[in-house]
mmCIF file of C-alpha atoms in Angstrom:
data_model
loop_
_atom_site.group_PDB
_atom_site.id
_atom_site.type_symbol
_atom_site.label_atom_id
_atom_site.label_comp_id
_atom_site.label_asym_id
_atom_site.label_seq_id
_atom_site.Cartn_x
_atom_site.Cartn_y
_atom_site.Cartn_z
ATOM 1 C CA UNK A 1 145.886 -38.427 55.907
ATOM 2 C CA UNK A 2 148.589 -35.834 56.308
ATOM 3 C CA UNK A 3 151.834 -37.787 56.306
ATOM 4 C CA UNK A 4 151.735 -40.587 53.647
ATOM 5 C CA UNK A 5 154.033 -38.786 51.232
ATOM 6 C CA UNK A 6 156.603 -38.314 53.954
ATOM 7 C CA UNK A 7 157.042 -41.977 54.790
ATOM 8 C CA UNK A 8 155.402 -43.973 52.015
ATOM 9 C CA UNK A 9 156.272 -45.007 48.509
ATOM 10 C CA UNK A 10 153.137 -44.674 46.354
ATOM 11 C CA UNK A 11 154.370 -47.462 44.073
ATOM 12 C CA UNK A 12 155.101 -50.025 46.800
ATOM 13 C CA UNK A 13 152.890 -52.989 47.619
ATOM 14 C CA UNK A 14 151.432 -54.187 50.864
ATOM 15 C CA UNK A 15 152.670 -57.466 52.348
ATOM 16 C CA UNK A 16 150.184 -60.240 52.800
ATOM 17 C CA UNK A 17 148.130 -62.543 50.655
ATOM 18 C CA UNK A 18 147.541 -59.852 48.033
ATOM 19 C CA UNK A 19 149.926 -57.429 46.374
ATOM 20 C CA UNK A 20 147.997 -54.156 46.382
ATOM 21 C CA UNK A 21 149.715 -50.912 45.327
ATOM 22 C CA UNK A 22 149.530 -48.352 48.123
ATOM 23 C CA UNK A 23 147.902 -45.868 45.764
ATOM 24 C CA UNK A 24 145.029 -48.307 45.201
ATOM 25 C CA UNK A 25 144.537 -48.754 48.943
ATOM 26 C CA UNK A 26 144.673 -45.020 49.706
ATOM 27 C CA UNK A 27 142.827 -43.785 46.634
ATOM 28 C CA UNK A 28 143.837 -40.762 44.584
ATOM 29 C CA UNK A 29 145.951 -38.920 47.162
ATOM 30 C CA UNK A 30 148.454 -36.139 46.616
ATOM 31 C CA UNK A 31 151.720 -37.106 48.297
ATOM 32 C CA UNK A 32 154.077 -34.647 50.000
ATOM 33 C CA UNK A 33 156.685 -35.125 47.299
ATOM 34 C CA UNK A 34 154.058 -34.162 44.693
ATOM 35 C CA UNK A 35 153.090 -31.044 46.662
ATOM 36 C CA UNK A 36 156.782 -30.165 46.986
ATOM 37 C CA UNK A 37 157.341 -30.611 43.240
ATOM 38 C CA UNK A 38 154.227 -28.587 42.354
ATOM 39 C CA UNK A 39 155.333 -25.718 44.610
ATOM 40 C CA UNK A 40 158.858 -25.885 43.117
ATOM 41 C CA UNK A 41 157.340 -25.650 39.632
ATOM 42 C CA UNK A 42 155.093 -22.738 40.629
ATOM 43 C CA UNK A 43 157.959 -20.773 42.174
ATOM 44 C CA UNK A 44 160.231 -21.472 39.191
ATOM 45 C CA UNK A 45 157.640 -20.409 36.627
ATOM 46 C CA UNK A 46 156.656 -17.234 38.513
ATOM 47 C CA UNK A 47 160.094 -16.236 39.799
ATOM 48 C CA UNK A 48 158.759 -15.967 43.354
ATOM 49 C CA UNK A 49 161.346 -16.716 46.035
ATOM 50 C CA UNK A 50 158.758 -17.669 48.682
ATOM 51 C CA UNK A 51 154.989 -17.446 48.819
ATOM 52 C CA UNK A 52 153.583 -15.432 51.703
ATOM 53 C CA UNK A 53 150.936 -17.998 52.665
ATOM 54 C CA UNK A 54 149.895 -21.529 51.787
ATOM 55 C CA UNK A 55 146.502 -22.707 53.022
ATOM 56 C CA UNK A 56 145.571 -26.374 52.936
ATOM 57 C CA UNK A 57 141.864 -27.204 53.108
ATOM 58 C CA UNK A 58 142.329 -30.849 54.047
ATOM 59 C CA UNK A 59 142.190 -32.964 57.185
ATOM 60 C CA UNK A 60 145.198 -33.656 59.396
ATOM 61 C CA UNK A 61 147.662 -31.432 57.545
ATOM 62 C CA UNK A 62 149.401 -29.801 60.534
ATOM 63 C CA UNK A 63 151.902 -32.610 60.984
ATOM 64 C CA UNK A 64 155.564 -31.712 61.246
ATOM 65 C CA UNK A 65 156.242 -33.622 58.008
ATOM 66 C CA UNK A 66 153.744 -31.463 56.094
ATOM 67 C CA UNK A 67 155.018 -28.210 57.579
ATOM 68 C CA UNK A 68 158.610 -29.251 56.821
ATOM 69 C CA UNK A 69 157.656 -29.885 53.192
ATOM 70 C CA UNK A 70 155.992 -26.444 52.949
ATOM 71 C CA UNK A 71 158.774 -24.498 54.709
ATOM 72 C CA UNK A 72 161.011 -23.945 51.652
ATOM 73 C CA UNK A 73 158.053 -22.592 49.701
ATOM 74 C CA UNK A 74 156.198 -20.189 52.021
ATOM 75 C CA UNK A 75 156.644 -17.918 55.002
ATOM 76 C CA UNK A 76 153.350 -18.992 56.629
ATOM 77 C CA UNK A 77 150.996 -21.971 56.420
ATOM 78 C CA UNK A 78 147.417 -22.429 57.562
ATOM 79 C CA UNK A 79 146.356 -26.024 57.938
ATOM 80 C CA UNK A 80 144.098 -28.137 60.115
ATOM 81 C CA UNK A 81 145.382 -30.442 62.832
ATOM 82 C CA UNK A 82 141.920 -31.983 63.106
ATOM 83 C CA UNK A 83 139.498 -33.753 60.793
ATOM 84 C CA UNK A 84 137.570 -31.204 58.747
ATOM 85 C CA UNK A 85 133.821 -31.571 58.229
ATOM 86 C CA UNK A 86 132.578 -33.027 54.942
ATOM 87 C CA UNK A 87 134.141 -31.135 52.014
ATOM 88 C CA UNK A 88 136.030 -28.599 54.133
ATOM 89 C CA UNK A 89 135.695 -25.100 52.723
ATOM 90 C CA UNK A 90 134.414 -26.331 49.371
ATOM 91 C CA UNK A 91 130.825 -25.252 48.797
ATOM 92 C CA UNK A 92 128.896 -27.674 46.651
ATOM 93 C CA UNK A 93 126.170 -26.183 44.417
ATOM 94 C CA UNK A 94 122.603 -27.265 45.215
#
């Protein structure tokens, strides 16, 4: 869904008749702040100033919020602005 980590709190609840944590509604998503932290950890443990390229094989990941989160970590990013078919580039064994 591209942007949830930019504007959502994964621990918040939805208003209405039920209190449902956002993570339950969205499923097991990786939020932008988690991607940012993972890339920070990777760069710190490897000593790399910036990666050359980050590729995201997921739908709707060319939003400004996503690119802004990736900017401190890489010189270039390749991501889809559209919905990707099925499992994206993942090939499932027969």
